[in-house]
JSON list of C-alpha atoms in Angstrom, two decimals:
[
{"chain": "B", "resi": 2, "resn": "MET", "atom": "CA", "xyz": [0.50, -11.07, -6.12]},
{"chain": "B", "resi": 3, "resn": "ARG", "atom": "CA", "xyz": [1.88, -6.79, -5.15]},
{"chain": "B", "resi": 4, "resn": "THR", "atom": "CA", "xyz": [5.46, -5.69, -5.32]},
{"chain": "B", "resi": 5, "resn": "LEU", "atom": "CA", "xyz": [6.81, -3.23, -2.93]},
{"chain": "B", "resi": 6, "resn": "TYR", "atom": "CA", "xyz": [9.82, -2.00, -4.81]},
{"chain": "B", "resi": 7, "resn": "GLY", "atom": "CA", "xyz": [12.96, -0.54, -2.36]},
{"chain": "B", "resi": 8, "resn": "LEU", "atom": "CA", "xyz": [15.74, 0.44, -0.87]},
{"chain": "B", "resi": 9, "resn": "ARG", "atom": "CA", "xyz": [16.41, -2.21, 1.99]},
{"chain": "B", "resi": 10, "resn": "TYR", "atom": "CA", "xyz": [18.48, 0.29, 3.97]},
{"chain": "B", "resi": 11, "resn": "SER", "atom": "CA", "xyz": [16.00, 3.66, 3.51]},
{"chain": "B", "resi": 12, "resn": "GLY", "atom": "CA", "xyz": [13.91, 4.67, 6.15]},
{"chain": "B", "resi": 13, "resn": "TRP", "atom": "CA", "xyz": [10.98, 5.28, 3.32]},
{"chain": "B", "resi": 14, "resn": "THR", "atom": "CA", "xyz": [11.34, 1.98, 2.56]},
{"chain": "B", "resi": 15, "resn": "GLU", "atom": "CA", "xyz": [11.00, 0.54, 6.02]},
{"chain": "B", "resi": 16, "resn": "LYS", "atom": "CA", "xyz": [8.21, 3.20, 6.51]},
{"chain": "B", "resi": 17, "resn": "ALA", "atom": "CA", "xyz": [5.87, 1.29, 3.89]},
{"chain": "B", "resi": 18, "resn": "LEU", "atom": "CA", "xyz": [6.90, -2.32, 4.84]},
{"chain": "B", "resi": 19, "resn": "TRP", "atom": "CA", "xyz": [5.93, -2.30, 8.85]},
{"chain": "B", "resi": 20, "resn": "ALA", "atom": "CA", "xyz": [2.92, -1.23, 7.50]},
{"chain": "B", "resi": 21, "resn": "LEU", "atom": "CA", "xyz": [2.11, -3.71, 4.77]},
{"chain": "B", "resi": 22, "resn": "ASP", "atom": "CA", "xyz": [3.50, -6.51, 6.95]},
{"chain": "B", "resi": 23, "resn": "HIS", "atom": "CA", "xyz": [1.05, -4.80, 10.54]},
{"chain": "B", "resi": 24, "resn": "HIS", "atom": "CA", "xyz": [-1.96, -5.46, 8.95]},
{"chain": "B", "resi": 25, "resn": "GLY", "atom": "CA", "xyz": [-0.78, -8.39, 7.11]},
{"chain": "B", "resi": 26, "resn": "VAL", "atom": "CA", "xyz": [-0.57, -7.30, 3.76]},
{"chain": "B", "resi": 27, "resn": "ASP", "atom": "CA", "xyz": [0.73, -9.75, 1.18]},
{"chain": "B", "resi": 28, "resn": "TYR", "atom": "CA", "xyz": [3.11, -8.82, -0.93]},
{"chain": "B", "resi": 29, "resn": "ARG", "atom": "CA", "xyz": [6.50, -9.89, -2.76]},
{"chain": "B", "resi": 30, "resn": "TYR", "atom": "CA", "xyz": [9.23, -6.85, -2.04]},
{"chain": "B", "resi": 31, "resn": "ARG", "atom": "CA", "xyz": [12.01, -7.36, -4.39]},
{"chain": "B", "resi": 32, "resn": "GLU", "atom": "CA", "xyz": [15.64, -3.76, -3.92]},
{"chain": "B", "resi": 33, "resn": "HIS", "atom": "CA", "xyz": [16.30, -1.52, -6.60]},
{"chain": "B", "resi": 34, "resn": "THR", "atom": "CA", "xyz": [18.85, -0.72, -8.00]},
{"chain": "B", "resi": 35, "resn": "PRO", "atom": "CA", "xyz": [20.27, 2.42, -8.27]},
{"chain": "B", "resi": 36, "resn": "LEU", "atom": "CA", "xyz": [20.95, 3.63, -11.54]},
{"chain": "B", "resi": 37, "resn": "THR", "atom": "CA", "xyz": [20.50, 1.02, -13.71]},
{"chain": "B", "resi": 38, "resn": "GLY", "atom": "CA", "xyz": [17.85, 0.02, -12.14]},
{"chain": "B", "resi": 39, "resn": "GLU", "atom": "CA", "xyz": [16.27, 3.63, -13.28]},
{"chain": "B", "resi": 40, "resn": "LEU", "atom": "CA", "xyz": [14.53, 2.87, -16.35]},
{"chain": "B", "resi": 41, "resn": "ALA", "atom": "CA", "xyz": [12.06, -0.26, -15.31]},
{"chain": "B", "resi": 42, "resn": "LEU", "atom": "CA", "xyz": [11.66, 2.31, -12.54]},
{"chain": "B", "resi": 43, "resn": "ARG", "atom": "CA", "xyz": [10.39, 4.66, -14.56]},
{"chain": "B", "resi": 44, "resn": "TRP", "atom": "CA", "xyz": [8.14, 1.86, -16.45]},
{"chain": "B", "resi": 45, "resn": "ARG", "atom": "CA", "xyz": [6.36, 1.45, -13.00]},
{"chain": "B", "resi": 46, "resn": "THR", "atom": "CA", "xyz": [5.37, 4.66, -12.06]},
{"chain": "B", "resi": 47, "resn": "PRO", "atom": "CA", "xyz": [2.41, 6.14, -12.85]},
{"chain": "B", "resi": 48, "resn": "LYS", "atom": "CA", "xyz": [2.77, 9.03, -15.91]},
{"chain": "B", "resi": 49, "resn": "GLY", "atom": "CA", "xyz": [3.67, 12.43, -14.09]},
{"chain": "B", "resi": 50, "resn": "THR", "atom": "CA", "xyz": [4.97, 11.14, -10.69]},
{"chain": "B", "resi": 51, "resn": "ARG", "atom": "CA", "xyz": [8.64, 10.48, -10.06]},
{"chain": "B", "resi": 52, "resn": "PRO", "atom": "CA", "xyz": [10.00, 7.96, -10.39]},
{"chain": "B", "resi": 53, "resn": "THR", "atom": "CA", "xyz": [10.83, 6.72, -6.32]},
{"chain": "B", "resi": 54, "resn": "VAL", "atom": "CA", "xyz": [10.89, 4.37, -4.28]},
{"chain": "B", "resi": 55, "resn": "PRO", "atom": "CA", "xyz": [9.10, 2.99, -2.64]},
{"chain": "B", "resi": 56, "resn": "LEU", "atom": "CA", "xyz": [7.39, 2.10, -4.79]},
{"chain": "B", "resi": 57, "resn": "LEU", "atom": "CA", "xyz": [4.07, -0.35, -4.57]},
{"chain": "B", "resi": 58, "resn": "VAL", "atom": "CA", "xyz": [2.89, -2.11, -7.88]},
{"chain": "B", "resi": 59, "resn": "GLU", "atom": "CA", "xyz": [-0.74, -3.97, -8.05]},
{"chain": "B", "resi": 60, "resn": "PRO", "atom": "CA", "xyz": [-2.75, -5.24, -10.07]},
{"chain": "B", "resi": 61, "resn": "GLU", "atom": "CA", "xyz": [-5.15, -1.97, -10.30]},
{"chain": "B", "resi": 62, "resn": "GLY", "atom": "CA", "xyz": [-2.41, 0.11, -10.23]},
{"chain": "B", "resi": 63, "resn": "ALA", "atom": "CA", "xyz": [1.30, 1.81, -8.88]},
{"chain": "B", "resi": 64, "resn": "THR", "atom": "CA", "xyz": [1.13, 3.95, -5.57]},
{"chain": "B", "resi": 65, "resn": "THR", "atom": "CA", "xyz": [4.23, 6.12, -4.64]},
{"chain": "B", "resi": 66, "resn": "GLY", "atom": "CA", "xyz": [5.68, 7.41, -1.69]},
{"chain": "B", "resi": 67, "resn": "SER", "atom": "CA", "xyz": [5.69, 5.60, 2.22]},
{"chain": "B", "resi": 68, "resn": "PHE", "atom": "CA", "xyz": [2.84, 8.03, 3.26]},
{"chain": "B", "resi": 69, "resn": "SER", "atom": "CA", "xyz": [0.30, 6.76, 0.83]},
{"chain": "B", "resi": 70, "resn": "ILE", "atom": "CA", "xyz": [1.16, 3.13, 0.92]},
{"chain": "B", "resi": 71, "resn": "ALA", "atom": "CA", "xyz": [0.78, 2.95, 4.29]},
{"chain": "B", "resi": 72, "resn": "ARG", "atom": "CA", "xyz": [-2.66, 4.47, 4.14]},
{"chain": "B", "resi": 73, "resn": "ARG", "atom": "CA", "xyz": [-3.19, 1.83, 1.39]},
{"chain": "B", "resi": 74, "resn": "ALA", "atom": "CA", "xyz": [-2.42, -0.98, 3.76]},
{"chain": "B", "resi": 75, "resn": "GLU", "atom": "CA", "xyz": [-4.10, 0.45, 5.80]},
{"chain": "B", "resi": 76, "resn": "ALA", "atom": "CA", "xyz": [-6.83, 0.45, 3.81]},
{"chain": "B", "resi": 77, "resn": "GLN", "atom": "CA", "xyz": [-6.80, -3.13, 1.34]},
{"chain": "B", "resi": 78, "resn": "GLY", "atom": "CA", "xyz": [-5.84, -5.38, 5.26]},
{"chain": "B", "resi": 79, "resn": "ARG", "atom": "CA", "xyz": [-6.48, -5.83, 8.61]},
{"chain": "B", "resi": 80, "resn": "GLY", "atom": "CA", "xyz": [-5.39, -5.13, 12.18]},
{"chain": "B", "resi": 81, "resn": "ALA", "atom": "CA", "xyz": [-5.22, -2.22, 14.48]},
{"chain": "B", "resi": 82, "resn": "PRO", "atom": "CA", "xyz": [-5.54, 0.84, 12.50]},
{"chain": "B", "resi": 83, "resn": "LEU", "atom": "CA", "xyz": [-2.91, 3.12, 11.55]},
{"chain": "B", "resi": 84, "resn": "PHE", "atom": "CA", "xyz": [-3.98, 5.87, 10.98]},
{"chain": "B", "resi": 85, "resn": "PRO", "atom": "CA", "xyz": [-6.63, 6.18, 13.88]},
{"chain": "B", "resi": 86, "resn": "ALA", "atom": "CA", "xyz": [-8.59, 9.92, 12.57]},
{"chain": "B", "resi": 87, "resn": "SER", "atom": "CA", "xyz": [-7.85, 11.24, 16.77]},
{"chain": "B", "resi": 88, "resn": "ALA", "atom": "CA", "xyz": [-4.03, 10.74, 15.80]},
{"chain": "B", "resi": 89, "resn": "MET", "atom": "CA", "xyz": [-4.02, 11.83, 12.34]},
{"chain": "B", "resi": 90, "resn": "GLU", "atom": "CA", "xyz": [-2.94, 15.80, 13.38]},
{"chain": "B", "resi": 91, "resn": "THR", "atom": "CA", "xyz": [0.09, 14.20, 15.14]},
{"chain": "B", "resi": 92, "resn": "ILE", "atom": "CA", "xyz": [0.75, 11.94, 12.43]},
{"chain": "B", "resi": 93, "resn": "GLU", "atom": "CA", "xyz": [0.91, 14.39, 10.05]},
{"chain": "B", "resi": 94, "resn": "ARG", "atom": "CA", "xyz": [3.09, 16.73, 11.23]},
{"chain": "B", "resi": 95, "resn": "TRP", "atom": "CA", "xyz": [5.51, 13.55, 12.59]},
{"chain": "B", "resi": 96, "resn": "GLU", "atom": "CA", "xyz": [5.55, 12.64, 9.03]},
{"chain": "B", "resi": 97, "resn": "LEU", "atom": "CA", "xyz": [6.78, 16.07, 7.57]},
{"chain": "B", "resi": 98, "resn": "VAL", "atom": "CA", "xyz": [9.54, 15.99, 10.35]},
{"chain": "B", "resi": 99, "resn": "SER", "atom": "CA", "xyz": [10.83, 12.59, 9.75]},
{"chain": "B", "resi": 100, "resn": "ASP", "atom": "CA", "xyz": [10.66, 13.39, 5.52]},
{"chain": "B", "resi": 101, "resn": "ALA", "atom": "CA", "xyz": [12.63, 16.59, 6.29]},
{"chain": "B", "resi": 102, "resn": "VAL", "atom": "CA", "xyz": [14.98, 14.29, 8.78]},
{"chain": "B", "resi": 103, "resn": "LEU", "atom": "CA", "xyz": [15.51, 11.30, 6.12]},
{"chain": "B", "resi": 104, "resn": "GLY", "atom": "CA", "xyz": [16.21, 13.95, 3.65]},
{"chain": "B", "resi": 105, "resn": "VAL", "atom": "CA", "xyz": [19.01, 15.41, 5.08]},
{"chain": "B", "resi": 106, "resn": "ALA", "atom": "CA", "xyz": [20.52, 11.81, 6.95]},
{"chain": "B", "resi": 107, "resn": "ARG", "atom": "CA", "xyz": [20.22, 10.76, 3.26]},
{"chain": "B", "resi": 108, "resn": "ALA", "atom": "CA", "xyz": [22.93, 12.65, 2.40]},
{"chain": "B", "resi": 109, "resn": "ASN", "atom": "CA", "xyz": [25.07, 12.66, 5.34]},
{"chain": "B", "resi": 110, "resn": "VAL", "atom": "CA", "xyz": [25.23, 9.33, 4.44]},
{"chain": "B", "resi": 111, "resn": "LEU", "atom": "CA", "xyz": [25.63, 8.94, 0.93]},
{"chain": "B", "resi": 112, "resn": "ARG", "atom": "CA", "xyz": [28.70, 11.88, 1.63]},
{"chain": "B", "resi": 113, "resn": "ARG", "atom": "CA", "xyz": [29.63, 9.06, 4.39]},
{"chain": "B", "resi": 114, "resn": "MET", "atom": "CA", "xyz": [29.91, 6.15, 1.44]},
{"chain": "B", "resi": 115, "resn": "LEU", "atom": "CA", "xyz": [32.64, 7.70, -0.71]},
{"chain": "B", "resi": 116, "resn": "GLU", "atom": "CA", "xyz": [34.46, 7.01, 1.28]},
{"chain": "B", "resi": 117, "resn": "ASN", "atom": "CA", "xyz": [33.82, 3.48, 2.97]},
{"chain": "B", "resi": 118, "resn": "PRO", "atom": "CA", "xyz": [34.44, 1.27, 0.51]},
{"chain": "B", "resi": 119, "resn": "ARG", "atom": "CA", "xyz": [33.05, -1.90, 1.97]},
{"chain": "B", "resi": 120, "resn": "ALA", "atom": "CA", "xyz": [29.97, -0.48, 2.31]},
{"chain": "B", "resi": 121, "resn": "GLN", "atom": "CA", "xyz": [30.57, 0.02, -1.76]},
{"chain": "B", "resi": 122, "resn": "ARG", "atom": "CA", "xyz": [30.83, -3.41, -2.20]},
{"chain": "B", "resi": 123, "resn": "GLU", "atom": "CA", "xyz": [27.82, -4.38, 0.06]},
{"chain": "B", "resi": 124, "resn": "SER", "atom": "CA", "xyz": [26.29, -1.80, -2.37]},
{"chain": "B", "resi": 125, "resn": "LEU", "atom": "CA", "xyz": [26.23, -3.67, -5.33]},
{"chain": "B", "resi": 126, "resn": "PRO", "atom": "CA", "xyz": [23.13, -5.52, -6.52]},
{"chain": "B", "resi": 127, "resn": "ALA", "atom": "CA", "xyz": [23.44, -9.33, -5.35]},
{"chain": "B", "resi": 128, "resn": "TYR", "atom": "CA", "xyz": [24.41, -10.48, -8.96]},
{"chain": "B", "resi": 129, "resn": "ILE", "atom": "CA", "xyz": [27.15, -9.60, -9.00]},
{"chain": "B", "resi": 130, "resn": "PRO", "atom": "CA", "xyz": [29.56, -12.52, -7.46]},
{"chain": "B", "resi": 131, "resn": "GLY", "atom": "CA", "xyz": [32.05, -11.69, -4.68]},
{"chain": "B", "resi": 132, "resn": "PHE", "atom": "CA", "xyz": [35.23, -11.68, -6.18]},
{"chain": "B", "resi": 133, "resn": "LEU", "atom": "CA", "xyz": [34.63, -9.01, -8.82]},
{"chain": "B", "resi": 134, "resn": "ARG", "atom": "CA", "xyz": [33.04, -6.60, -6.12]},
{"chain": "B", "resi": 135, "resn": "GLY", "atom": "CA", "xyz": [36.08, -5.20, -5.23]},
{"chain": "B", "resi": 136, "resn": "VAL", "atom": "CA", "xyz": [36.73, -3.80, -8.78]},
{"chain": "B", "resi": 137, "resn": "SER", "atom": "CA", "xyz": [33.15, -2.84, -9.38]},
{"chain": "B", "resi": 138, "resn": "THR", "atom": "CA", "xyz": [32.92, -0.32, -6.56]},
{"chain": "B", "resi": 139, "resn": "PRO", "atom": "CA", "xyz": [33.48, 2.95, -9.36]},
{"chain": "B", "resi": 140, "resn": "VAL", "atom": "CA", "xyz": [29.93, 1.77, -10.35]},
{"chain": "B", "resi": 141, "resn": "ALA", "atom": "CA", "xyz": [29.21, 1.39, -6.63]},
{"chain": "B", "resi": 142, "resn": "ARG", "atom": "CA", "xyz": [30.57, 5.68, -6.15]},
{"chain": "B", "resi": 143, "resn": "LEU", "atom": "CA", "xyz": [28.39, 6.33, -9.46]},
{"chain": "B", "resi": 144, "resn": "GLY", "atom": "CA", "xyz": [25.33, 5.24, -8.20]},
{"chain": "B", "resi": 145, "resn": "VAL", "atom": "CA", "xyz": [26.08, 6.95, -5.58]},
{"chain": "B", "resi": 146, "resn": "ARG", "atom": "CA", "xyz": [26.43, 9.68, -7.15]},
{"chain": "B", "resi": 147, "resn": "PHE", "atom": "CA", "xyz": [23.74, 9.21, -8.48]},
{"chain": "B", "resi": 148, "resn": "ILE", "atom": "CA", "xyz": [20.88, 9.16, -5.96]},
{"chain": "B", "resi": 149, "resn": "SER", "atom": "CA", "xyz": [23.03, 12.76, -4.78]},
{"chain": "B", "resi": 150, "resn": "ARG", "atom": "CA", "xyz": [22.10, 14.47, -8.30]},
{"chain": "B", "resi": 151, "resn": "LYS", "atom": "CA", "xyz": [18.08, 13.03, -7.20]},
{"chain": "B", "resi": 152, "resn": "HIS", "atom": "CA", "xyz": [17.70, 14.24, -4.79]},
{"chain": "B", "resi": 153, "resn": "HIS", "atom": "CA", "xyz": [18.74, 17.47, -4.24]},
{"chain": "B", "resi": 154, "resn": "ALA", "atom": "CA", "xyz": [21.24, 16.55, -1.34]},
{"chain": "B", "resi": 155, "resn": "VAL", "atom": "CA", "xyz": [22.46, 19.39, 0.82]},
{"chain": "B", "resi": 156, "resn": "ALA", "atom": "CA", "xyz": [26.58, 20.13, 0.26]},
{"chain": "B", "resi": 157, "resn": "ASP", "atom": "CA", "xyz": [27.22, 20.36, 4.08]},
{"chain": "B", "resi": 158, "resn": "PRO", "atom": "CA", "xyz": [25.08, 17.45, 5.69]},
{"chain": "B", "resi": 159, "resn": "GLU", "atom": "CA", "xyz": [26.33, 17.51, 8.85]},
{"chain": "B", "resi": 160, "resn": "ARG", "atom": "CA", "xyz": [25.65, 21.25, 9.80]},
{"chain": "B", "resi": 161, "resn": "ALA", "atom": "CA", "xyz": [22.44, 20.14, 8.53]},
{"chain": "B", "resi": 162, "resn": "LEU", "atom": "CA", "xyz": [21.94, 17.28, 10.33]},
{"chain": "B", "resi": 163, "resn": "HIS", "atom": "CA", "xyz": [22.61, 19.50, 13.55]},
{"chain": "B", "resi": 164, "resn": "GLU", "atom": "CA", "xyz": [20.12, 21.67, 12.18]},
{"chain": "B", "resi": 165, "resn": "LYS", "atom": "CA", "xyz": [17.30, 19.75, 10.99]},
{"chain": "B", "resi": 166, "resn": "ALA", "atom": "CA", "xyz": [17.89, 16.37, 13.02]},
{"chain": "B", "resi": 167, "resn": "VAL", "atom": "CA", "xyz": [18.74, 17.32, 16.90]},
{"chain": "B", "resi": 168, "resn": "PRO", "atom": "CA", "xyz": [15.82, 19.85, 17.47]},
{"chain": "B", "resi": 169, "resn": "ALA", "atom": "CA", "xyz": [13.36, 17.52, 15.77]},
{"chain": "B", "resi": 170, "resn": "LEU", "atom": "CA", "xyz": [14.91, 14.62, 18.04]},
{"chain": "B", "resi": 171, "resn": "GLU", "atom": "CA", "xyz": [14.99, 16.79, 20.76]},
{"chain": "B", "resi": 172, "resn": "ARG", "atom": "CA", "xyz": [11.03, 17.83, 20.32]},
{"chain": "B", "resi": 173, "resn": "LEU", "atom": "CA", "xyz": [10.41, 14.02, 20.28]},
{"chain": "B", "resi": 174, "resn": "ARG", "atom": "CA", "xyz": [12.02, 13.50, 23.63]},
{"chain": "B", "resi": 175, "resn": "ALA", "atom": "CA", "xyz": [10.36, 16.32, 24.99]},
{"chain": "B", "resi": 176, "resn": "GLU", "atom": "CA", "xyz": [6.75, 15.37, 22.97]},
{"chain": "B", "resi": 177, "resn": "LEU", "atom": "CA", "xyz": [7.72, 11.46, 24.37]},
{"chain": "B", "resi": 178, "resn": "LYS", "atom": "CA", "xyz": [7.82, 12.47, 28.13]},
{"chain": "B", "resi": 179, "resn": "GLY", "atom": "CA", "xyz": [8.58, 8.79, 28.47]},
{"chain": "B", "resi": 180, "resn": "ARG", "atom": "CA", "xyz": [5.71, 7.31, 27.59]},
{"chain": "B", "resi": 181, "resn": "PRO", "atom": "CA", "xyz": [5.37, 4.26, 25.59]},
{"chain": "B", "resi": 182, "resn": "TYR", "atom": "CA", "xyz": [3.87, 5.80, 22.68]},
{"chain": "B", "resi": 183, "resn": "LEU", "atom": "CA", "xyz": [2.56, 9.26, 21.06]},
{"chain": "B", "resi": 184, "resn": "MET", "atom": "CA", "xyz": [-0.49, 8.97, 20.87]},
{"chain": "B", "resi": 185, "resn": "ASP", "atom": "CA", "xyz": [-2.64, 6.75, 23.16]},
{"chain": "B", "resi": 186, "resn": "GLY", "atom": "CA", "xyz": [-1.78, 3.78, 21.61]},
{"chain": "B", "resi": 187, "resn": "PHE", "atom": "CA", "xyz": [0.99, 2.80, 18.77]},
{"chain": "B", "resi": 188, "resn": "THR", "atom": "CA", "xyz": [-0.22, 4.43, 15.29]},
{"chain": "B", "resi": 189, "resn": "TYR", "atom": "CA", "xyz": [1.72, 5.62, 12.07]},
{"chain": "B", "resi": 190, "resn": "ALA", "atom": "CA", "xyz": [3.15, 8.80, 13.98]},
{"chain": "B", "resi": 191, "resn": "ASP", "atom": "CA", "xyz": [5.38, 6.30, 15.91]},
{"chain": "B", "resi": 192, "resn": "ILE", "atom": "CA", "xyz": [6.48, 4.73, 12.49]},
{"chain": "B", "resi": 193, "resn": "THR", "atom": "CA", "xyz": [7.69, 7.79, 11.65]},
{"chain": "B", "resi": 194, "resn": "ALA", "atom": "CA", "xyz": [9.08, 9.55, 14.78]},
{"chain": "B", "resi": 195, "resn": "GLY", "atom": "CA", "xyz": [11.05, 6.20, 15.29]},
{"chain": "B", "resi": 196, "resn": "LEU", "atom": "CA", "xyz": [12.68, 6.22, 11.11]},
{"chain": "B", "resi": 197, "resn": "MET", "atom": "CA", "xyz": [14.22, 9.33, 12.11]},
{"chain": "B", "resi": 198, "resn": "LEU", "atom": "CA", "xyz": [16.58, 6.74, 14.84]},
{"chain": "B", "resi": 199, "resn": "GLN", "atom": "CA", "xyz": [17.78, 5.55, 11.52]},
{"chain": "B", "resi": 200, "resn": "PHE", "atom": "CA", "xyz": [20.93, 7.04, 11.12]},
{"chain": "B", "resi": 201, "resn": "VAL", "atom": "CA", "xyz": [21.41, 7.53, 14.46]},
{"chain": "B", "resi": 202, "resn": "ARG", "atom": "CA", "xyz": [21.90, 3.86, 15.11]},
{"chain": "B", "resi": 203, "resn": "PRO", "atom": "CA", "xyz": [20.49, 1.35, 12.80]},
{"chain": "B", "resi": 204, "resn": "VAL", "atom": "CA", "xyz": [18.32, -1.25, 13.74]},
{"chain": "B", "resi": 205, "resn": "ASP", "atom": "CA", "xyz": [19.15, -4.43, 14.48]},
{"chain": "B", "resi": 206, "resn": "ASP", "atom": "CA", "xyz": [20.36, -7.53, 11.98]},
{"chain": "B", "resi": 207, "resn": "ALA", "atom": "CA", "xyz": [16.87, -8.95, 12.77]},
{"chain": "B", "resi": 208, "resn": "TRP", "atom": "CA", "xyz": [14.81, -6.33, 11.16]},
{"chain": "B", "resi": 209, "resn": "LEU", "atom": "CA", "xyz": [17.35, -4.56, 8.62]},
{"chain": "B", "resi": 210, "resn": "PRO", "atom": "CA", "xyz": [19.64, -7.34, 7.68]},
{"chain": "B", "resi": 211, "resn": "VAL", "atom": "CA", "xyz": [22.53, -5.21, 5.88]},
{"chain": "B", "resi": 212, "resn": "GLY", "atom": "CA", "xyz": [26.24, -5.42, 6.02]},
{"chain": "B", "resi": 213, "resn": "PRO", "atom": "CA", "xyz": [29.32, -4.06, 8.85]},
{"chain": "B", "resi": 214, "resn": "GLY", "atom": "CA", "xyz": [30.31, -1.37, 5.80]},
{"chain": "B", "resi": 215, "resn": "THR", "atom": "CA", "xyz": [26.29, -0.34, 5.23]},
{"chain": "B", "resi": 216, "resn": "ARG", "atom": "CA", "xyz": [26.13, -0.27, 9.40]},
{"chain": "B", "resi": 217, "resn": "GLU", "atom": "CA", "xyz": [28.89, 1.80, 9.83]},
{"chain": "B", "resi": 218, "resn": "VAL", "atom": "CA", "xyz": [27.62, 4.75, 7.12]},
{"chain": "B", "resi": 219, "resn": "TRP", "atom": "CA", "xyz": [24.40, 4.82, 8.93]},
{"chain": "B", "resi": 220, "resn": "HIS", "atom": "CA", "xyz": [25.87, 4.33, 12.25]},
{"chain": "B", "resi": 221, "resn": "HIS", "atom": "CA", "xyz": [26.57, 8.73, 13.81]},
{"chain": "B", "resi": 222, "resn": "GLU", "atom": "CA", "xyz": [27.70, 8.05, 17.43]},
{"chain": "B", "resi": 223, "resn": "SER", "atom": "CA", "xyz": [28.19, 11.41, 19.08]},
{"chain": "B", "resi": 224, "resn": "LEU", "atom": "CA", "xyz": [24.20, 12.31, 18.04]},
{"chain": "B", "resi": 225, "resn": "ALA", "atom": "CA", "xyz": [24.10, 7.78, 19.37]},
{"chain": "B", "resi": 226, "resn": "ALA", "atom": "CA", "xyz": [25.00, 9.12, 22.54]},
{"chain": "B", "resi": 227, "resn": "ALA", "atom": "CA", "xyz": [23.09, 12.29, 22.61]},
{"chain": "B", "resi": 228, "resn": "PHE", "atom": "CA", "xyz": [19.42, 10.30, 21.84]},
{"chain": "B", "resi": 229, "resn": "PRO", "atom": "CA", "xyz": [19.97, 6.32, 23.94]},
{"chain": "B", "resi": 230, "resn": "ASP", "atom": "CA", "xyz": [16.52, 7.11, 25.64]},
{"chain": "B", "resi": 231, "resn": "LEU", "atom": "CA", "xyz": [15.37, 7.58, 21.79]},
{"chain": "B", "resi": 232, "resn": "LEU", "atom": "CA", "xyz": [17.07, 5.30, 20.46]},
{"chain": "B", "resi": 233, "resn": "ALA", "atom": "CA", "xyz": [16.06, 2.20, 23.17]},
{"chain": "B", "resi": 234, "resn": "TRP", "atom": "CA", "xyz": [12.14, 3.87, 22.66]},
{"chain": "B", "resi": 235, "resn": "ARG", "atom": "CA", "xyz": [12.65, 2.83, 18.95]},
{"chain": "B", "resi": 236, "resn": "ASP", "atom": "CA", "xyz": [14.28, -0.64, 19.39]},
{"chain": "B", "resi": 237, "resn": "SER", "atom": "CA", "xyz": [10.81, -1.17, 21.91]},
{"chain": "B", "resi": 238, "resn": "LEU", "atom": "CA", "xyz": [8.73, -0.51, 19.43]},
{"chain": "B", "resi": 239, "resn": "TYR", "atom": "CA", "xyz": [10.54, -2.90, 17.08]},
{"chain": "B", "resi": 240, "resn": "ALA", "atom": "CA", "xyz": [10.41, -5.71, 19.73]},
{"chain": "B", "resi": 241, "resn": "LYS", "atom": "CA", "xyz": [6.76, -4.87, 20.49]},
{"chain": "B", "resi": 242, "resn": "HIS", "atom": "CA", "xyz": [5.11, -4.33, 17.16]},
{"chain": "B", "resi": 243, "resn": "ARG", "atom": "CA", "xyz": [7.38, -5.28, 14.18]},
{"chain": "B", "resi": 244, "resn": "ARG", "atom": "CA", "xyz": [8.19, -8.99, 12.75]},
{"chain": "B", "resi": 245, "resn": "PRO", "atom": "CA", "xyz": [11.63, -10.35, 11.82]},
{"chain": "B", "resi": 246, "resn": "ALA", "atom": "CA", "xyz": [12.82, -9.49, 8.61]},
{"chain": "B", "resi": 247, "resn": "LEU", "atom": "CA", "xyz": [12.58, -12.41, 6.03]},
{"chain": "B", "resi": 248, "resn": "LEU", "atom": "CA", "xyz": [15.97, -13.49, 3.69]},
{"chain": "B", "resi": 249, "resn": "GLY", "atom": "CA", "xyz": [15.30, -14.38, 0.41]},
{"chain": "B", "resi": 250, "resn": "ASP", "atom": "CA", "xyz": [17.57, -15.17, -2.91]},
{"chain": "B", "resi": 251, "resn": "GLY", "atom": "CA", "xyz": [19.85, -12.05, -3.51]},
{"chain": "B", "resi": 252, "resn": "GLY", "atom": "CA", "xyz": [18.76, -9.11, -0.47]},
{"chain": "B", "resi": 253, "resn": "VAL", "atom": "CA", "xyz": [15.44, -9.46, 1.89]},
{"chain": "B", "resi": 254, "resn": "VAL", "atom": "CA", "xyz": [12.08, -11.04, 0.46]},
{"chain": "B", "resi": 255, "resn": "ALA", "atom": "CA", "xyz": [9.55, -10.47, 2.28]},
{"chain": "B", "resi": 256, "resn": "ARG", "atom": "CA", "xyz": [5.43, -11.52, 2.70]},
{"chain": "B", "resi": 257, "resn": "ALA", "atom": "CA", "xyz": [3.04, -10.79, 4.89]},
{"chain": "B", "resi": 258, "resn": "SER", "atom": "CA", "xyz": [0.24, -12.93, 5.46]}
]
């Protein structure tokens, strides 16, 4: 059985999960624990490749990065293609934009997590019992700072959001022009562009079962008020094309079939 390692609230992990589910690829999901899980992540990652999640581990080898994992899911699975040749230019363009936006969004979320003890408690590994979570928040803060250093988080994420994310969302609105998809039908372009909205307002619990503190730090009130049409478009994509998450011991465990 192939295994996907990721961070459930991460837009990059969700891109990979969505593609695997769309194509009916069987897999197990395992939540990565920042800092304490880094050595195991490095051990699983192919030599010469930067250790990061999402990471898909199979008997044939390992694949890193949401885009590469989605392409592998398409090669192995079934169903309507997410990467039709006619859409590749649009897909590749929005993948670059999405990655840039998610990068500054991650920096903003990490900064806000340092100010939100509830989100810190929720980010702790599942094996830490409830009565110890309050006194274990320093561990969570260490993990947040580790991720910030690892990914070279920008010093002023709020400014970066307005410089990068707002223009990207405005371009998305202009390109959609009220249509249900960026191309003639549902493609990976919709997935990668739609995931930019995760930091504006997270999708509902049916698809992203996270705690209220985590949901708070991912919600950007002023941007949510500025782009309600894009949030409605994203929610429509989920309603039409995304299967609900399956809950399991210690977090989210998803298995397509």
